[in-house]
XYZ file of C-alpha atoms in Angstrom:
758
model
C 14.499 13.043 -1.411
C 16.402 10.018 -0.200
C 17.536 9.145 3.267
C 21.054 7.834 3.631
C 22.629 5.906 6.475
C 26.284 6.840 6.167
C 28.060 5.665 9.309
C 31.669 5.010 8.249
C 31.534 1.367 9.291
C 28.478 0.701 7.143
C 28.186 0.481 3.373
C 26.404 3.439 1.835
C 22.722 2.524 2.142
C 19.898 4.076 0.221
C 17.531 3.942 3.160
C 14.475 5.283 1.392
C 14.481 1.961 -0.430
C 15.523 -0.067 2.592
C 12.058 -0.484 3.969
C 11.384 -3.739 2.230
C 11.387 -6.809 4.230
C 12.487 -9.999 5.783
C 11.521 -11.823 2.578
C 11.383 -15.084 4.439
C 10.350 -17.133 1.446
C 13.366 -16.069 -0.535
C 16.198 -16.782 1.857
C 18.032 -20.101 1.610
C 18.947 -20.481 5.294
C 16.837 -21.423 8.288
C 17.505 -17.977 9.731
C 15.186 -16.622 7.089
C 12.204 -17.053 9.365
C 13.382 -14.321 11.721
C 11.250 -11.192 11.906
C 12.731 -7.701 12.201
C 13.034 -6.801 15.854
C 13.574 -3.659 17.849
C 17.083 -3.952 19.313
C 17.303 -4.361 23.089
C 19.957 -2.689 25.211
C 21.973 -5.877 25.503
C 21.843 -6.607 21.786
C 23.788 -5.249 18.852
C 22.498 -1.826 17.782
C 22.298 -3.061 14.210
C 19.203 -4.436 12.523
C 19.470 -7.029 9.759
C 17.190 -6.382 6.834
C 16.890 -7.123 3.139
C 17.160 -4.191 0.807
C 15.363 -4.694 -2.527
C 17.743 -3.525 -5.239
C 17.152 -3.219 -8.967
C 19.790 -5.260 -10.791
C 18.290 -5.679 -14.276
C 15.561 -4.147 -16.405
C 14.204 -4.549 -19.911
C 11.308 -3.007 -21.803
C 9.177 -3.572 -24.872
C 7.859 -0.508 -26.646
C 4.209 0.155 -25.902
C 3.656 0.599 -29.655
C 5.242 -2.734 -30.620
C 3.100 -4.819 -32.991
C 3.280 -8.526 -33.716
C 2.093 -10.204 -36.937
C -1.596 -10.845 -37.199
C -4.821 -9.137 -38.162
C -5.400 -5.521 -37.191
C -6.358 -5.056 -33.549
C -8.016 -2.393 -31.444
C -10.767 -1.207 -33.781
C -13.019 -0.632 -30.767
C -10.316 0.061 -28.179
C -10.656 3.249 -26.177
C -8.191 5.807 -27.533
C -5.606 7.188 -25.173
C -2.321 9.051 -24.965
C -2.458 10.053 -28.604
C -3.079 6.520 -29.913
C -6.247 5.473 -31.702
C -6.953 2.040 -33.162
C -7.143 -0.008 -35.179
C -3.456 -0.848 -35.290
C -1.912 -2.733 -38.185
C -1.085 -5.911 -36.303
C -1.483 -7.425 -32.874
C -0.837 -5.099 -29.948
C 0.983 -6.442 -26.881
C -0.777 -4.624 -24.031
C 1.746 -5.663 -21.405
C 2.169 -8.975 -19.642
C -0.233 -10.189 -16.978
C 1.780 -13.316 -16.163
C 5.179 -14.865 -16.838
C 6.949 -18.224 -16.592
C 10.711 -18.592 -16.124
C 12.108 -21.157 -18.533
C 15.501 -21.155 -16.817
C 17.428 -20.492 -20.026
C 17.122 -16.722 -20.264
C 13.680 -16.857 -21.867
C 10.229 -16.421 -20.391
C 6.726 -17.228 -21.445
C 4.882 -13.921 -21.078
C 1.112 -13.780 -21.416
C -1.007 -10.689 -22.141
C -4.646 -10.528 -21.043
C -7.778 -10.147 -23.161
C -6.538 -7.069 -24.960
C -8.498 -3.898 -24.382
C -10.405 -4.496 -21.169
C -13.823 -5.883 -22.072
C -15.618 -8.407 -24.222
C -17.123 -5.641 -26.271
C -13.873 -4.089 -27.496
C -11.506 -7.070 -27.728
C -12.950 -9.327 -30.432
C -10.030 -8.538 -32.766
C -7.378 -9.280 -30.136
C -5.932 -12.804 -30.366
C -5.086 -14.577 -27.120
C -1.432 -15.556 -27.153
C 1.485 -16.578 -24.991
C 4.778 -15.020 -26.118
C 8.258 -16.486 -25.719
C 10.452 -13.503 -24.882
C 14.168 -13.030 -24.305
C 15.146 -9.878 -22.418
C 18.558 -8.365 -23.124
C 18.811 -7.024 -19.606
C 20.210 -3.618 -18.852
C 22.460 -4.103 -15.833
C 25.346 -2.267 -14.201
C 27.569 -4.037 -16.741
C 25.585 -2.882 -19.789
C 22.933 -4.417 -22.016
C 20.397 -2.870 -24.371
C 17.481 -3.246 -22.006
C 15.230 -4.509 -24.801
C 12.724 -7.369 -24.721
C 12.866 -9.479 -27.879
C 9.887 -11.566 -29.009
C 11.073 -14.960 -30.270
C 7.761 -16.669 -31.033
C 4.275 -17.195 -29.688
C 1.576 -19.784 -29.316
C -1.997 -18.821 -30.161
C -4.647 -20.160 -27.842
C -7.338 -21.925 -29.831
C -10.242 -24.338 -29.729
C -9.535 -26.266 -32.887
C -10.691 -29.457 -31.126
C -14.170 -27.928 -30.616
C -14.089 -28.359 -26.860
C -16.210 -25.295 -26.122
C -19.991 -25.563 -26.092
C -20.753 -21.828 -26.387
C -20.235 -19.497 -29.351
C -16.856 -17.828 -29.892
C -15.794 -15.047 -32.253
C -13.952 -17.359 -34.661
C -16.566 -20.105 -34.517
C -16.644 -20.757 -38.240
C -12.890 -20.950 -38.859
C -10.695 -24.012 -38.907
C -8.256 -22.814 -36.278
C -10.926 -21.316 -33.995
C -8.409 -18.838 -32.561
C -9.558 -17.477 -29.234
C -9.986 -13.753 -28.709
C -10.445 -11.272 -25.911
C -14.191 -11.431 -26.449
C -14.143 -15.145 -25.595
C -11.941 -15.181 -22.506
C -10.073 -12.733 -20.304
C -6.873 -14.638 -19.552
C -4.842 -13.171 -16.695
C -2.564 -15.799 -15.169
C -0.656 -18.884 -16.266
C 1.447 -21.747 -14.911
C 3.279 -24.414 -16.847
C 2.683 -28.046 -15.907
C 5.485 -30.599 -15.811
C 4.119 -32.135 -19.035
C 4.574 -28.816 -20.851
C 0.900 -27.887 -20.932
C -0.396 -24.529 -19.759
C -2.987 -23.887 -17.070
C -4.535 -20.453 -17.419
C -6.567 -18.429 -14.930
C -9.403 -16.482 -16.531
C -11.823 -13.742 -15.425
C -15.016 -13.964 -17.490
C -16.005 -17.315 -15.945
C -13.999 -17.264 -13.916
C -12.513 -20.393 -15.449
C -9.413 -22.527 -15.303
C -8.346 -23.321 -18.879
C -6.036 -26.173 -19.862
C -4.054 -25.817 -23.100
C -1.464 -28.071 -24.677
C 2.044 -26.815 -25.391
C 0.886 -25.490 -28.766
C -2.020 -23.562 -27.287
C -4.913 -25.904 -28.107
C -7.646 -26.159 -25.495
C -7.679 -29.671 -24.057
C -10.759 -29.710 -21.827
C -13.915 -27.777 -21.166
C -13.335 -24.762 -18.950
C -13.389 -25.601 -15.251
C -15.908 -23.326 -13.555
C -15.515 -21.931 -10.047
C -17.881 -23.833 -7.788
C -20.822 -21.699 -6.729
C -19.607 -18.448 -8.258
C -19.995 -16.861 -11.679
C -19.182 -13.440 -13.055
C -21.600 -11.247 -15.050
C -19.700 -12.234 -18.231
C -19.967 -15.982 -17.642
C -21.470 -17.647 -20.752
C -23.276 -20.154 -18.517
C -24.971 -17.513 -16.341
C -28.673 -18.321 -16.266
C -31.462 -15.735 -16.552
C -32.155 -14.330 -13.104
C -29.003 -15.874 -11.631
C -27.047 -13.451 -9.441
C -23.315 -13.378 -10.178
C -21.155 -13.636 -7.040
C -17.892 -12.706 -8.757
C -17.690 -9.042 -9.646
C -17.057 -8.019 -13.250
C -13.367 -8.295 -14.160
C -12.546 -9.694 -10.723
C -12.002 -13.363 -11.492
C -8.749 -15.333 -11.536
C -6.192 -12.573 -11.978
C -3.732 -14.735 -10.012
C -2.851 -18.410 -10.249
C -0.115 -20.479 -8.598
C 0.699 -24.190 -8.680
C 1.974 -26.540 -5.999
C 5.619 -27.546 -6.230
C 4.712 -30.958 -7.659
C 2.216 -29.372 -10.042
C -0.781 -31.375 -8.898
C -2.687 -28.529 -7.253
C -3.553 -25.112 -8.576
C -4.288 -22.123 -6.379
C -6.457 -19.616 -8.250
C -7.140 -16.365 -6.407
C -10.285 -14.300 -6.841
C -9.075 -10.786 -7.595
C -11.788 -8.913 -5.680
C -14.301 -9.629 -2.962
C -17.402 -11.676 -3.682
C -20.440 -9.484 -4.251
C -22.247 -11.020 -1.269
C -19.302 -10.911 1.147
C -19.812 -8.440 4.014
C -16.021 -8.063 4.310
C -14.986 -6.136 1.207
C -11.315 -6.751 2.027
C -11.585 -10.528 1.760
C -10.015 -12.286 -1.229
C -10.492 -16.036 -1.606
C -7.872 -18.594 -2.617
C -9.215 -21.944 -3.860
C -7.472 -25.283 -4.411
C -7.945 -27.266 -7.626
C -6.768 -30.858 -8.159
C -5.482 -31.233 -11.732
C -5.618 -35.030 -11.535
C -9.239 -35.120 -10.462
C -10.174 -32.128 -12.594
C -12.132 -30.652 -9.696
C -11.890 -28.263 -6.803
C -10.909 -29.948 -3.551
C -13.195 -27.868 -1.356
C -10.259 -26.268 0.465
C -10.096 -22.478 0.490
C -8.322 -19.682 2.318
C -9.127 -16.054 3.048
C -6.666 -13.222 2.422
C -7.335 -9.682 3.617
C -6.141 -6.744 1.534
C -4.738 -3.553 3.034
C -7.810 -1.635 1.889
C -11.149 -2.478 0.279
C -10.399 -1.292 -3.286
C -7.131 -3.254 -3.549
C -6.931 -6.302 -5.801
C -4.704 -9.365 -6.185
C -2.495 -9.081 -9.262
C -0.497 -12.328 -9.357
C 0.580 -15.346 -7.327
C 3.665 -17.547 -7.279
C 4.585 -20.624 -5.224
C 8.020 -20.489 -3.617
C 7.719 -23.748 -1.678
C 5.001 -26.078 -0.471
C 2.099 -24.075 0.943
C 4.013 -20.785 0.677
C 2.884 -18.261 -1.924
C 3.833 -14.792 -3.029
C 0.867 -12.542 -3.807
C 0.870 -9.218 -5.599
C -1.489 -6.760 -3.928
C -2.110 -3.523 -5.773
C -4.445 -0.589 -6.078
C -5.763 0.864 -9.338
C -3.760 4.097 -9.178
C -0.652 4.927 -11.192
C 2.256 7.347 -11.110
C 2.292 9.738 -8.157
C -1.192 8.590 -7.166
C -0.070 4.995 -6.508
C -0.311 3.729 -2.944
C -0.135 -0.075 -2.907
C 2.152 -2.034 -5.238
C 3.349 -4.772 -2.939
C 4.393 -8.397 -2.825
C 3.311 -10.258 0.293
C 4.126 -13.795 1.374
C 1.506 -16.115 2.863
C 1.742 -19.614 4.272
C -1.430 -21.631 3.730
C -0.821 -23.336 7.074
C -0.890 -20.095 9.070
C -3.926 -17.969 9.750
C -4.696 -15.318 12.327
C -7.424 -15.295 14.960
C -9.962 -14.069 12.393
C -9.133 -16.834 9.946
C -7.156 -14.710 7.489
C -3.798 -15.805 6.151
C -0.920 -14.119 7.921
C 0.982 -12.020 5.429
C 4.545 -10.740 5.460
C 5.920 -7.970 3.280
C 8.504 -9.136 0.765
C 8.658 -6.138 -1.566
C 7.215 -2.659 -1.746
C 7.503 -1.991 -5.479
C 7.258 1.761 -4.888
C 10.675 1.853 -3.207
C 13.479 -0.191 -4.686
C 17.109 0.874 -4.442
C 18.708 1.671 -7.798
C 22.354 2.444 -7.019
C 23.456 1.715 -10.594
C 20.943 4.091 -12.170
C 19.369 1.360 -14.305
C 16.665 2.842 -16.511
C 17.379 6.338 -15.188
C 15.633 9.042 -17.188
C 12.787 6.829 -18.370
C 10.200 8.789 -16.416
C 8.617 8.830 -12.992
C 10.100 6.265 -10.627
C 13.340 5.613 -12.511
C 15.824 7.573 -10.405
C 17.950 6.451 -7.457
C 14.709 5.090 -6.048
C 13.194 2.794 -8.657
C 9.494 2.062 -8.432
C 6.896 0.284 -10.503
C 4.021 2.767 -10.059
C 1.942 1.340 -12.905
C -1.768 0.738 -12.503
C -1.503 -2.969 -13.265
C 1.437 -4.500 -11.422
C 0.537 -8.060 -12.409
C 3.648 -10.222 -12.538
C 5.860 -11.732 -9.855
C 8.141 -14.740 -10.387
C 10.851 -16.056 -8.119
C 13.812 -16.960 -10.296
C 15.961 -19.985 -9.647
C 18.608 -17.860 -7.933
C 16.021 -16.439 -5.517
C 15.697 -13.003 -7.090
C 12.297 -11.652 -8.096
C 11.051 -10.811 -11.556
C 8.291 -8.216 -11.595
C 6.391 -6.749 -14.531
C 3.347 -4.897 -15.744
C 0.266 -5.016 -17.879
C 0.232 -1.570 -19.562
C -3.457 -1.561 -20.593
C -2.422 -0.130 -23.955
C -2.876 2.655 -24.822
C -4.358 4.052 -21.631
C -1.687 3.876 -18.894
C 0.939 6.613 -18.611
C 2.503 6.180 -15.187
C 6.035 6.994 -16.310
C 5.511 9.932 -18.670
C 2.078 11.599 -18.710
C 0.622 11.544 -22.210
C 2.870 8.681 -23.372
C 1.708 5.057 -23.199
C 3.658 2.955 -20.723
C 6.084 0.434 -22.148
C 5.894 -3.191 -21.116
C 8.462 -3.543 -18.369
C 10.285 -6.434 -16.717
C 12.658 -5.915 -13.790
C 14.780 -8.193 -11.633
C 15.020 -7.349 -7.952
C 17.740 -8.641 -5.670
C 16.970 -8.736 -1.943
C 20.347 -7.676 -0.668
C 21.113 -8.344 2.974
C 22.644 -5.543 4.986
C 23.018 -4.157 8.501
C 21.501 -0.842 9.554
C 22.029 1.105 12.762
C 18.679 2.720 13.585
C 18.539 6.424 14.229
C 18.305 7.519 17.884
C 15.756 10.221 16.952
C 12.205 9.086 16.228
C 10.517 10.437 13.095
C 6.720 10.577 13.098
C 4.890 11.176 9.832
C 2.370 13.785 10.991
C -0.982 12.618 9.614
C 1.225 10.666 7.217
C 3.267 12.776 4.837
C 0.648 15.496 4.840
C 2.937 17.953 3.095
C 2.842 15.691 0.039
C -0.540 13.939 0.032
C -3.966 14.734 1.546
C -3.702 13.946 5.239
C -5.039 10.817 6.883
C -5.201 8.739 3.706
C -3.332 5.507 3.084
C -1.554 7.454 0.335
C -0.254 9.889 2.927
C 0.797 7.131 5.314
C 2.510 5.093 2.583
C 4.368 8.193 1.377
C 5.550 8.793 4.926
C 6.853 5.228 5.128
C 8.675 5.621 1.806
C 10.179 8.840 3.182
C 11.531 6.991 6.229
C 9.025 7.780 8.961
C 9.422 5.458 11.935
C 5.791 6.016 12.968
C 2.671 7.110 11.132
C 0.132 9.201 13.015
C -3.622 8.737 12.564
C -6.037 11.018 14.389
C -8.905 8.812 15.547
C -12.619 9.656 15.596
C -15.749 7.496 15.587
C -18.502 6.808 13.082
C -22.167 6.510 14.018
C -21.806 2.735 14.139
C -18.763 2.842 16.395
C -15.989 2.255 13.854
C -12.796 4.235 14.433
C -11.608 6.122 11.349
C -8.687 8.423 10.621
C -9.655 12.103 10.332
C -8.021 15.218 11.761
C -11.344 16.227 13.285
C -14.794 14.717 13.513
C -15.947 17.658 11.359
C -15.158 16.541 7.800
C -16.347 19.389 5.606
C -12.786 20.550 5.075
C -11.148 17.154 4.513
C -13.676 15.294 2.339
C -15.996 15.979 -0.589
C -19.101 15.579 1.598
C -20.388 19.026 0.549
C -20.667 17.749 -3.017
C -23.008 14.919 -1.974
C -26.597 16.214 -2.062
C -27.813 13.105 -0.253
C -25.956 14.336 2.841
C -26.881 18.028 2.635
C -29.384 17.763 5.485
C -26.730 16.455 7.841
C -24.905 19.765 7.929
C -25.359 21.044 11.448
C -23.801 23.029 14.276
C -22.388 21.299 17.339
C -20.427 22.354 20.378
C -17.126 20.471 20.438
C -14.844 21.079 23.422
C -16.667 24.314 24.153
C -16.539 25.718 20.613
C -19.450 25.960 18.160
C -18.562 24.140 14.929
C -20.707 23.995 11.794
C -20.315 21.233 9.252
C -20.644 17.501 8.815
C -19.542 15.133 11.579
C -18.305 11.547 11.431
C -20.582 10.485 14.282
C -23.586 11.214 12.055
C -22.421 8.787 9.347
C -22.089 5.025 9.249
C -18.844 3.624 7.924
C -20.635 2.521 4.750
C -21.769 6.103 4.179
C -18.289 7.497 4.825
C -16.948 5.050 2.251
C -18.902 6.912 -0.418
C -16.840 10.045 0.301
C -13.334 10.850 -0.866
C -10.589 12.781 0.866
C -9.376 16.206 -0.169
C -6.563 18.548 0.829
C -7.265 20.471 4.048
C -4.936 23.390 3.197
C -5.451 23.953 -0.548
C -4.032 27.482 -0.551
C -0.911 26.394 1.315
C -0.446 23.090 -0.512
C -2.017 23.461 -3.955
C -0.008 20.525 -5.336
C -1.876 18.216 -2.984
C -5.193 19.150 -4.582
C -4.196 17.001 -7.573
C -5.075 14.043 -5.342
C -8.485 15.353 -4.269
C -11.297 12.882 -4.794
C -9.096 9.789 -5.112
C -8.749 8.184 -1.708
C -11.231 6.654 0.718
C -11.305 7.438 4.431
C -9.312 4.666 6.120
C -10.362 2.865 9.257
C -7.962 2.598 12.165
C -7.783 -1.134 11.465
C -6.545 -0.427 7.937
C -3.912 1.976 9.228
C -2.733 -0.591 11.768
C -2.642 -3.232 9.035
C -0.550 -1.017 6.768
C 1.934 -0.277 9.528
C 2.347 -3.829 10.811
C 2.870 -5.096 7.280
C 5.532 -2.461 6.580
C 9.195 -2.090 7.516
C 10.879 1.222 8.206
C 14.065 2.528 6.611
C 15.747 1.446 9.837
C 14.711 -2.148 9.162
C 12.192 -2.226 12.005
C 8.402 -2.547 12.003
C 6.672 0.733 11.214
C 4.950 2.101 14.293
C 1.546 3.707 14.756
C 1.024 6.824 16.871
C -2.780 7.254 17.132
C -4.309 10.331 18.728
C -7.715 10.096 20.358
C -9.590 13.237 19.288
C -12.079 14.874 21.649
C -12.407 11.839 23.943
C -14.668 13.594 26.468
C -17.031 14.672 23.696
C -17.229 11.185 22.246
C -17.840 9.763 25.708
C -20.726 12.207 26.114
C -22.502 10.857 23.026
C -21.967 7.188 23.853
C -19.135 6.571 21.387
C -16.163 6.049 23.677
C -12.867 5.871 21.796
C -10.722 3.995 24.287
C -12.318 0.526 24.267
C -12.528 0.154 20.467
C -8.983 1.496 20.170
C -7.634 -1.155 22.499
C -9.755 -3.792 20.752
C -8.237 -2.773 17.404
C -4.728 -2.997 18.818
C -5.507 -6.409 20.259
C -6.992 -7.662 16.983
C -3.803 -6.651 15.188
C -1.486 -8.242 17.739
C -0.282 -4.844 18.932
C -1.639 -4.705 22.484
C 1.669 -5.373 24.205
C 4.390 -3.363 25.910
C 6.980 -3.871 23.165
C 4.624 -3.080 20.282
C 5.619 -0.130 18.062
C 2.578 1.829 19.228
C 2.250 5.103 21.113
C -1.244 6.369 21.963
C -1.525 10.110 22.517
C -4.152 12.561 23.687
C -4.524 16.228 24.618
C -6.724 15.147 27.517
C -5.428 13.428 30.622
C -8.332 11.393 31.965
C -8.556 9.101 28.973
C -4.805 8.454 29.065
C -5.145 7.445 32.715
C -7.970 5.144 31.647
C -5.890 3.721 28.817
C -3.035 3.101 31.243
C -5.282 0.506 32.863
C -6.558 -0.930 29.585
C -3.391 -1.495 27.564
C 0.363 -2.037 27.923
C 1.358 0.075 24.900
C 3.230 3.322 25.390
C 1.240 6.483 26.087
C 2.090 10.115 25.386
C 0.559 13.216 26.902
C 0.091 15.943 24.305
C 0.863 19.441 25.518
C -0.078 22.642 23.733
C 1.679 25.968 24.243
C -1.574 27.549 25.438
C -4.945 26.541 26.883
C -5.755 23.503 28.998
C -6.911 19.899 28.540
C -10.666 19.928 27.971
C -11.236 17.317 30.657
C -9.744 19.847 33.109
C -12.352 22.362 31.950
C -15.143 19.836 32.516
C -13.799 18.936 35.950
C -13.253 22.539 37.037
C -9.505 21.923 37.301
C -7.748 25.319 36.958
C -4.466 23.884 35.702
C -3.266 24.668 32.183
C -0.870 22.995 29.777
C 1.811 25.275 31.170
C 1.319 23.596 34.544
C 1.760 20.174 32.966
C 5.331 20.945 31.858
C 6.572 22.062 35.252
C 8.764 19.512 37.043
C 5.800 18.583 39.247
C 3.443 18.325 36.309
C 5.860 16.155 34.348
C 6.353 13.882 37.339
C 2.587 13.423 37.483
C 2.447 12.639 33.765
C 5.128 10.003 34.295
C 2.732 8.156 36.599
C 0.520 7.194 33.657
C 2.416 8.004 30.440
C 5.787 7.250 28.871
C 6.376 10.480 26.999
C 5.117 13.917 26.091
C 4.304 15.371 22.691
C 4.934 19.066 23.066
C 4.091 21.993 20.805
C 7.501 23.207 19.718
C 7.104 26.735 21.100
C 6.995 25.270 24.595
C 10.413 23.726 23.926
C 12.080 26.664 22.176
C 9.906 29.769 22.273
C 10.088 32.469 19.649
C 11.275 35.959 20.355
C 9.182 39.051 19.726
C 10.553 39.312 16.197
C 9.659 35.681 15.391
C 13.057 34.073 15.760
C 14.008 31.075 17.885
C 14.852 32.040 21.420
C 16.605 30.101 24.139
C 15.359 26.564 24.934
C 13.211 26.170 28.033
C 13.916 23.546 30.675
C 11.028 21.347 29.497
C 13.183 18.801 27.660
C 15.607 18.410 30.558
C 12.803 18.295 33.121
C 10.894 15.678 31.108
C 14.010 13.539 30.781
C 14.562 13.848 34.522
C 11.041 12.499 35.027
C 11.813 9.550 32.723
C 9.741 10.849 29.796
C 10.678 11.021 26.133
C 10.003 14.305 24.336
C 8.539 14.499 20.835
C 7.987 17.957 19.351
C 5.241 19.076 16.982
C 4.713 20.158 14.254
C 7.585 20.727 11.837
C 6.505 21.986 8.417
C 8.484 23.238 5.440
C 6.409 26.260 4.413
C 7.706 29.699 5.441
C 4.570 30.597 7.380
C 5.302 27.821 9.881
C 9.014 28.555 10.309
C 10.933 30.948 12.541
C 11.994 34.123 10.740
C 15.641 33.121 10.360
C 14.675 29.940 8.506
C 12.311 31.542 5.992
C 13.405 31.706 2.369
C 11.217 34.605 1.243
C 8.094 36.597 1.978
C 5.985 33.970 0.202
C 4.180 32.199 3.084
C 3.730 28.990 1.071
C 7.249 28.644 -0.330
C 9.571 26.164 1.320
C 12.072 27.545 3.809
C 14.852 25.885 5.752
C 12.954 23.201 7.645
C 16.207 21.286 8.073
C 17.683 24.190 10.014
C 14.739 24.325 12.392
C 14.696 20.567 12.974
C 18.451 20.571 13.627
C 18.043 23.289 16.261
C 15.442 21.270 18.175
C 17.407 18.026 17.964
C 20.402 19.962 19.219
C 18.310 21.001 22.218
C 17.806 17.323 23.116
C 14.393 16.543 21.610
C 13.879 12.792 21.132
C 11.425 12.769 18.241
C 10.002 14.900 15.447
C 6.427 15.187 14.191
C 6.706 16.410 10.617
C 4.451 16.934 7.610
C 7.585 16.494 5.477
C 9.292 13.272 6.620
C 11.703 13.343 3.662
C 13.365 16.577 4.798
C 13.214 15.664 8.472
C 14.762 12.224 7.827
C 17.827 13.589 6.072
C 18.216 16.238 8.763
C 18.033 13.667 11.546
C 20.705 11.564 9.855
C 22.913 14.553 9.192
C 22.724 15.705 12.808
C 22.984 12.317 14.512
C 25.620 10.811 12.237
C 27.953 13.791 12.179
C 27.116 15.517 15.464
């Protein structure tokens, strides 16, 4: 579903696609450097933001063939296609160059993914002319005008190639894996390559001019110069996927797609500088940190001196996709850890499509356009400031749009439209992400919540054996990961007493982070949410640092930074085993620049003592969680007879206000249910909390009938969706300030409907 901001004085805004960014590199005025800010009372209630909007699209059939010898004899079959094919396949474009006249140079990679299966694929650079489909019309077809074939007819290479004995010595995908390209001012092409990784220099007709330039001190397993016993530092197929050039063309900036094999930080990606005049690396390098360890760098483009756009992507496609983003970095700006500071320019999973361009072409082509392909590998800033994005379709294997049908090659133009948004007065918290749509506490769940217009994402925080905070609902992980399927961890199944209850299973505090990384998340409620089980086994367990990174590099549908709402789980228990949660939590906030009073962060806990401790450790907002029954476990340990019910009396709320800024209350304590399961009359808790100066956020709002009051259920099926919107509206009508929901999409539309028309 989409979220609309429809105040009469505003243009109709597709807010589910509005979460893109300040796009500072793309704006022509000096005001472009401004960051989105939370409005203050004395300021305008509106937030300025840039809404990525699809304005043009063109495709080339996945099955298109160009003249040449048959290709794909050894390619892996997929989606009903089996090689060889009678001509040269175009397996998508891994890089593009804007010629400024309506044409583009568009370069495929090595063909079919490896040296072993790509010897019959000829390396080429195609001149293409898209007939863009726009709001005004157009066929939406990409036409191939001509191509240049990369070759070594001058016998530059000193190692064997497939076409060694021929006159033209045409290069193939078994010789090089070309992934990126820039055009020099003299018309020659510089190409980034993965098998070396190498920088290759070709003339305008595709002839290799010089020996490949090797990456200093780093080779891949496929490097032809790798010596016996030499350890490759560059991982297989993780070489120069991305390449940018300085504005004057003198310097090249190749980017290593993955982490070096010997780098202890698996999120680090290195950018090098190469001097084309000297024909050597300058020795300068920069470190970029990805959102999560498995992510790779897909492309790079220079927008002005020292300022680059980088494509960061994961390897998932279709509904599984999490990260398909364009970030901006400035080589002159690094953070305290030495990483380049990055700013979101485009989330390619949420692009407004008000004109319905490409509608009906499969997943991600509706009113929200997305590019959910595995290999998002092209970004170019056009002369008018708009972005061109495109894909490598890994023919015939990718089927992101229509399962079972190979993806077409796709090019799209994105306009970063400037608009004003009035943020909603009701806060929407994605409960464990969008846990009604993806397995909870995964980056997939958090990203889905952001796409669905959550203002905050909520990670539950527990500790590993080595003191790293990770996002899990509980420290027992038998129900949320595939740990039971790992025989190497069978002996770690045990029984522990957690907050007075005996629990049997596997516990995060018995695993190092490295060990947890070998596990994959799964759906916690498979009977209730069977659709979510399709994502079982895909996603790693994220660290709190990764969740904070995702949030601070994202922008909400309201045009503001996405907030994080971490809950410390079982703090007294973790204190008892020497793994205190509070200090590393504050350290993580500080490391991410979020340990400040105006940061979009709210820390919550069901216990009180640790919130009082946190009140002295950090300036971020705090929220006391309140259940409808029981008592905080630190009260039990201290012999304090008070219960949660005592906390929501006027006196209890006044005490909470001495150390916290708000309360997160189980919804039955706000509006209890009658004996027959319907909503009763609201209690005084909301009014009393407001009188004490506290905000009130209610939990948890879920769409399935079993979680809804009787009058909002659609049927006797406990797992069918009922009228969640009706329930949310009732609680907002009672004065609640914020909503924790597993289904942010439904809650977002409800909030807008109530607040914009109420």
